[in-house]
CSV table of C-alpha atoms in Angstrom, one decimal:
chain,number,residue,atom,x,y,z
A,376,MET,CA,1.1,13.5,-15.2
A,377,THR,CA,1.1,9.7,-14.0
A,378,SER,CA,4.3,8.2,-12.7
A,379,ILE,CA,4.1,4.5,-11.2
A,380,ALA,CA,7.1,3.3,-9.4
A,381,ALA,CA,8.9,0.2,-10.5
A,382,PRO,CA,9.5,-2.7,-7.9
A,383,ASP,CA,11.2,-1.6,-4.9
A,384,ALA,CA,9.8,2.2,-5.4
A,385,ALA,CA,11.9,3.0,-8.4
A,386,GLU,CA,15.5,2.6,-9.5
A,387,HIS,CA,16.5,5.9,-7.8
A,388,ASP,CA,18.2,6.5,-4.5
A,389,PRO,CA,15.1,6.4,-2.3
A,390,PHE,CA,15.8,9.7,-0.6
A,391,ALA,CA,16.4,11.4,-4.0
A,392,LEU,CA,13.1,10.2,-5.1
A,393,ALA,CA,11.4,11.5,-2.0
A,394,GLU,CA,12.9,14.8,-2.7
A,395,GLU,CA,11.6,14.8,-6.2
A,396,THR,CA,8.3,13.7,-5.1
A,397,ALA,CA,8.1,16.5,-2.5
A,398,ALA,CA,9.2,19.1,-5.2
A,399,THR,CA,6.2,17.7,-7.3
A,400,LEU,CA,3.8,17.9,-4.4
A,401,ALA,CA,4.7,21.5,-3.7
A,402,GLU,CA,4.3,22.4,-7.5
A,403,LEU,CA,1.0,20.7,-7.9
A,404,SER,CA,-0.7,21.5,-4.7
A,405,GLY,CA,0.6,25.1,-4.3
A,406,VAL,CA,1.7,24.4,-0.8
A,407,GLY,CA,5.4,24.8,-0.3
A,408,ARG,CA,5.9,23.2,3.1
A,409,HIS,CA,3.8,20.9,5.3
A,410,ASP,CA,4.1,20.5,9.1
A,411,VAL,CA,2.5,17.2,10.1
A,412,ALA,CA,1.8,14.0,7.9
A,413,LEU,CA,-0.9,11.4,8.6
A,414,ILE,CA,-1.2,7.8,7.0
A,415,LEU,CA,-4.9,6.7,7.5
A,416,GLY,CA,-5.3,2.9,7.7
A,417,SER,CA,-8.6,1.2,7.8
A,418,GLY,CA,-11.2,2.9,9.8
A,419,TRP,CA,-9.3,6.1,9.7
A,420,SER,CA,-10.0,7.6,6.2
A,421,ALA,CA,-13.0,9.3,7.1
A,422,ALA,CA,-10.9,11.7,9.4
A,423,ALA,CA,-9.5,13.4,6.4
A,424,ASP,CA,-12.8,15.1,5.9
A,425,GLN,CA,-12.9,16.5,9.4
A,426,LEU,CA,-9.4,17.9,9.8
A,427,GLY,CA,-9.8,21.2,8.2
A,428,GLU,CA,-10.0,23.0,4.8
A,429,VAL,CA,-8.8,20.7,1.9
A,430,VAL,CA,-6.4,22.8,0.1
A,431,ALA,CA,-5.4,20.3,-2.7
A,432,THR,CA,-6.3,16.6,-3.4
A,433,LEU,CA,-4.2,14.7,-5.8
A,434,PRO,CA,-4.3,11.2,-7.3
A,435,ALA,CA,-1.2,9.5,-5.6
A,436,THR,CA,-0.1,8.3,-8.8
A,437,ASP,CA,0.5,11.9,-10.1
A,438,LEU,CA,3.5,12.1,-7.8
A,439,PRO,CA,6.7,10.0,-8.5
A,440,GLY,CA,7.1,6.8,-6.6
A,441,PHE,CA,3.4,6.3,-5.4
A,442,LEU,CA,1.5,3.3,-6.5
A,443,PRO,CA,-2.3,2.7,-6.9
A,444,PRO,CA,-4.1,1.3,-4.0
A,445,ALA,CA,-4.2,-2.6,-4.0
A,446,VAL,CA,-7.0,-3.2,-1.4
A,447,VAL,CA,-10.5,-2.1,-1.3
A,448,GLY,CA,-11.0,0.4,1.5
A,449,HIS,CA,-7.5,2.2,1.2
A,450,ALA,CA,-7.3,5.5,-0.3
A,451,GLY,CA,-5.2,6.5,-3.4
A,452,THR,CA,-5.0,10.2,-2.9
A,453,VAL,CA,-2.8,12.8,-1.3
A,454,ARG,CA,-4.3,15.6,0.4
A,455,SER,CA,-3.1,18.8,1.6
A,456,VAL,CA,-5.3,20.2,4.5
A,457,SER,CA,-5.2,23.6,6.3
A,458,VAL,CA,-5.9,22.8,10.1
A,459,ALA,CA,-7.0,25.6,12.4
A,460,ARG,CA,-5.0,26.0,15.6
A,461,PRO,CA,-6.1,27.5,18.7
A,462,GLY,CA,-4.6,31.0,18.7
A,463,GLY,CA,-2.1,30.1,16.1
A,464,THR,CA,-1.3,30.1,12.6
A,465,PRO,CA,-2.9,27.2,10.6
A,466,LEU,CA,-1.1,23.8,10.4
A,467,ARG,CA,-0.5,22.3,7.2
A,468,ALA,CA,-1.2,18.6,7.2
A,469,LEU,CA,-0.2,16.1,4.6
A,470,VAL,CA,-2.6,12.9,4.4
A,471,LEU,CA,-0.8,10.3,2.6
A,472,PRO,CA,-1.8,6.7,1.2
A,473,ARG,CA,-0.2,3.5,2.4
A,474,SER,CA,1.8,0.8,0.3
A,475,HIS,CA,1.6,-2.6,2.4
A,476,PHE,CA,4.7,-4.8,2.5
A,477,TYR,CA,2.5,-7.6,1.3
A,478,GLU,CA,1.7,-5.9,-2.0
A,479,GLY,CA,5.2,-7.0,-3.0
A,480,HIS,CA,6.8,-3.9,-4.2
A,481,GLY,CA,9.6,-3.8,-1.7
A,482,VAL,CA,10.3,-2.1,1.5
A,483,ARG,CA,11.2,1.2,-0.1
A,484,ALA,CA,7.8,1.5,-1.5
A,485,VAL,CA,6.4,0.9,2.1
A,486,ALA,CA,8.8,3.8,3.4
A,487,HIS,CA,8.2,6.2,0.6
A,488,GLY,CA,5.2,8.3,1.8
A,489,VAL,CA,7.2,8.6,5.2
A,490,ARG,CA,10.3,10.0,3.4
A,491,VAL,CA,8.2,12.2,1.3
A,492,ALA,CA,6.6,13.7,4.3
A,493,ALA,CA,9.9,14.4,5.8
A,494,ALA,CA,11.2,16.0,2.6
A,495,ALA,CA,8.1,18.0,2.5
A,496,GLY,CA,9.0,19.7,5.9
A,497,CYS,CA,7.0,17.5,8.2
A,498,ARG,CA,8.6,16.7,11.6
A,499,THR,CA,5.5,14.7,13.2
A,500,ILE,CA,3.7,11.8,11.6
A,501,VAL,CA,0.5,10.1,12.8
A,502,LEU,CA,0.5,6.4,11.7
A,503,THR,CA,-2.9,4.8,12.0
A,504,ASN,CA,-4.1,1.3,11.2
A,505,GLY,CA,-7.0,-1.3,11.7
A,506,CYS,CA,-5.9,-4.2,13.6
A,507,GLY,CA,-6.8,-7.4,15.4
A,508,GLY,CA,-7.0,-7.3,19.2
A,509,LEU,CA,-5.5,-9.7,21.8
A,510,ASP,CA,-7.4,-8.4,24.9
A,511,PRO,CA,-11.0,-9.2,25.0
A,512,ALA,CA,-11.4,-6.0,27.4
A,513,ILE,CA,-10.9,-3.9,24.3
A,514,PRO,CA,-13.7,-4.5,22.0
A,515,ALA,CA,-13.9,-3.9,18.3
A,516,GLY,CA,-14.3,-0.3,17.5
A,517,SER,CA,-11.9,0.8,20.1
A,518,PRO,CA,-8.8,3.3,19.2
A,519,VAL,CA,-5.7,2.2,21.0
A,520,LEU,CA,-2.4,4.1,21.3
A,521,ILE,CA,0.7,2.2,20.3
A,522,SER,CA,3.3,2.3,22.8
A,523,ASP,CA,5.9,0.2,21.1
A,524,HIS,CA,6.0,-2.5,18.3
A,525,LEU,CA,7.3,-6.0,17.5
A,526,ASN,CA,8.4,-6.3,13.7
A,527,PHE,CA,7.8,-9.8,12.5
A,528,THR,CA,8.2,-9.0,8.8
A,529,GLY,CA,11.7,-10.0,8.7
A,530,ALA,CA,12.6,-6.8,6.9
A,531,SER,CA,13.7,-3.0,7.6
A,532,PRO,CA,13.5,0.0,5.8
A,533,LEU,CA,16.9,0.9,6.5
A,534,GLU,CA,19.8,-0.3,4.3
A,535,GLY,CA,23.4,-0.9,5.1
A,536,PRO,CA,25.0,0.0,8.4
A,537,THR,CA,22.2,2.4,9.6
A,538,PHE,CA,22.1,2.1,13.4
A,539,VAL,CA,19.1,4.1,14.6
A,540,ASP,CA,18.0,4.2,18.3
A,541,MET,CA,14.3,2.9,18.6
A,542,THR,CA,14.0,3.9,22.3
A,543,ASP,CA,10.7,5.9,22.7
A,544,LEU,CA,9.7,5.4,18.9
A,545,TYR,CA,6.3,5.9,19.7
A,546,SER,CA,6.4,9.4,21.2
A,547,ALA,CA,5.3,9.4,24.9
A,548,ARG,CA,4.8,13.2,24.7
A,549,LEU,CA,2.5,12.7,21.6
A,550,ARG,CA,0.7,9.9,23.5
A,551,GLY,CA,0.1,12.3,26.3
A,552,VAL,CA,-1.4,14.9,23.8
A,553,ALA,CA,-3.8,12.4,22.6
A,554,ARG,CA,-4.9,11.7,26.1
A,555,THR,CA,-5.7,15.3,26.7
A,556,VAL,CA,-8.4,14.7,23.9
A,557,ASP,CA,-9.6,11.3,25.0
A,558,PRO,CA,-8.4,10.4,28.6
A,559,ASP,CA,-9.9,6.9,28.0
A,560,LEU,CA,-7.5,5.7,25.2
A,561,ALA,CA,-6.1,2.3,25.9
A,562,GLU,CA,-2.4,1.7,25.1
A,563,GLY,CA,-0.6,-1.4,23.7
A,564,VAL,CA,2.2,-3.0,21.9
A,565,TYR,CA,1.6,-3.4,18.1
A,566,ALA,CA,3.0,-6.5,16.3
A,567,GLN,CA,3.4,-6.2,12.3
A,568,PHE,CA,3.2,-9.5,10.5
A,569,ARG,CA,3.9,-9.5,6.8
A,570,GLY,CA,0.5,-10.7,5.7
A,571,PRO,CA,-1.5,-10.8,3.5
A,572,GLN,CA,-3.0,-13.8,5.2
A,573,TYR,CA,-4.5,-13.2,8.7
A,574,GLU,CA,-2.3,-14.6,11.7
A,575,THR,CA,-3.0,-18.1,12.8
A,576,PRO,CA,-4.1,-18.7,16.5
A,577,ALA,CA,-0.5,-20.0,17.3
A,578,GLU,CA,1.0,-16.7,15.8
A,579,VAL,CA,-1.4,-14.6,17.8
A,580,ARG,CA,-0.5,-16.4,21.0
A,581,MET,CA,3.1,-16.0,20.2
A,582,ALA,CA,2.7,-12.3,19.8
A,583,GLY,CA,0.7,-12.2,23.1
A,584,VAL,CA,3.6,-14.1,24.9
A,585,LEU,CA,6.1,-11.6,23.6
A,586,GLY,CA,4.0,-8.7,24.8
A,587,ALA,CA,1.7,-7.7,21.9
A,588,GLN,CA,-1.9,-6.7,22.4
A,589,LEU,CA,-2.6,-5.7,18.7
A,590,VAL,CA,-1.6,-7.4,15.5
A,591,GLY,CA,-1.7,-6.2,11.8
A,592,MET,CA,0.1,-5.8,8.6
A,593,SER,CA,1.5,-2.3,8.7
A,594,THR,CA,2.9,0.7,10.6
A,595,ALA,CA,6.2,-0.9,12.2
A,596,LEU,CA,8.2,-0.5,9.0
A,597,GLU,CA,6.8,3.1,8.6
A,598,ALA,CA,7.6,4.1,12.1
A,599,ILE,CA,11.1,2.7,11.7
A,600,ALA,CA,11.6,4.9,8.6
A,601,ALA,CA,10.1,8.1,10.3
A,602,ARG,CA,12.5,7.7,13.3
A,603,HIS,CA,15.3,7.5,10.6
A,604,VAL,CA,14.4,10.8,9.1
A,605,GLY,CA,14.1,12.4,12.5
A,606,MET,CA,10.2,12.6,12.7
A,607,GLU,CA,8.2,12.2,16.1
A,608,VAL,CA,5.8,9.4,15.7
A,609,LEU,CA,2.2,9.0,17.1
A,610,GLY,CA,0.8,5.6,16.5
A,611,LEU,CA,-3.1,4.8,16.7
A,612,SER,CA,-4.7,1.4,16.1
A,613,LEU,CA,-8.4,0.8,15.7
A,614,VAL,CA,-9.3,-2.7,17.0
A,615,THR,CA,-11.4,-3.9,14.1
A,616,ASN,CA,-11.9,-7.5,15.3
A,617,LEU,CA,-10.4,-9.9,18.0
A,618,ALA,CA,-7.4,-11.7,16.6
A,619,ALA,CA,-7.5,-15.4,15.6
A,620,GLY,CA,-8.0,-17.7,18.5
A,621,VAL,CA,-9.0,-14.9,20.8
A,622,SER,CA,-12.6,-15.2,19.4
A,623,ASP,CA,-14.1,-18.3,17.9
A,624,GLN,CA,-15.3,-16.3,14.8
A,625,PRO,CA,-13.7,-16.5,11.5
A,626,LEU,CA,-11.8,-13.4,10.2
A,627,SER,CA,-12.8,-11.5,7.0
A,628,HIS,CA,-11.6,-8.4,5.3
A,629,GLU,CA,-15.4,-7.3,5.0
A,630,GLU,CA,-15.5,-7.6,8.8
A,631,VAL,CA,-12.5,-5.2,9.1
A,632,LEU,CA,-14.2,-2.8,6.6
A,633,GLN,CA,-17.5,-3.0,8.5
A,634,ALA,CA,-15.7,-2.2,11.9
A,635,GLY,CA,-14.0,0.6,10.4
A,636,ARG,CA,-17.2,2.2,9.1
A,637,ASP,CA,-18.9,1.8,12.5
A,638,ALA,CA,-16.0,3.4,14.3
A,639,ALA,CA,-15.4,6.2,11.6
A,640,GLY,CA,-17.0,8.9,13.7
A,641,ARG,CA,-15.0,8.3,16.8
A,642,CYS,CA,-11.7,7.9,14.9
A,643,ALA,CA,-12.5,11.1,12.9
A,644,ALA,CA,-13.3,13.0,16.1
A,645,LEU,CA,-10.3,11.8,17.8
A,646,LEU,CA,-7.9,12.9,14.9
A,647,ALA,CA,-9.7,16.2,14.5
A,648,GLY,CA,-9.0,17.0,18.2
A,649,VAL,CA,-5.5,15.7,18.3
A,650,VAL,CA,-4.0,17.0,15.1
A,651,PRO,CA,-4.3,20.8,15.9
A,652,LEU,CA,-2.2,20.2,19.1
A,653,LEU,CA,0.6,18.7,17.3
């Protein structure tokens, strides 16, 4: 069964579509309910292999509303993973692909995976990404906790008079849990730009003046959607390169992919330690 969404994630009500997708997921995977969701960005995909026993792997396009991956290095599958917990029943983790805003399918497509996770029972979500770093003291290959974000996309996944508090969007409690696994994790504010072009040096300076330490093209819109559906959010960035103007080196997608490959072991170990505690 193949179902590719139309622009703006189908003509359905987005929440009805998410419920339909969650029902299809339960049928195809044999897992009726999940506990925690993960969206794995550049540098983080190898973590899926270390989380636990993979119960089911499905092409994302077998599920309503999901699109094929548009970028090399981004996953196009949905996984259900049984994660062992210390002294407790296994945790059911749902590993989802990402649709980027710059792909042009609309903000509903960006939020679809998050809404499916909520419909599947998840109350916690881990959002990860590869990003540019503004702080030379945080070198490429470093995972960083997201403490807050700046949304420079000019868009929101919320429609109509939907007023949602964004205070503590990136859970302080979950950041504390992550630090029990890696006490040396740095923390910073993430700025999402629309992309797909990399940020200019002037845009990077602007983001820095406004308080950002990290810049990228994902995560903020997903986090807003997650808060709206009541999920607790843990955000993690992998610094894959210094942002434009911070270093005198030109930026390239291959550099991002290589940095992700080099840091894959550390990122996988971090998530393998954190997820059982969620």
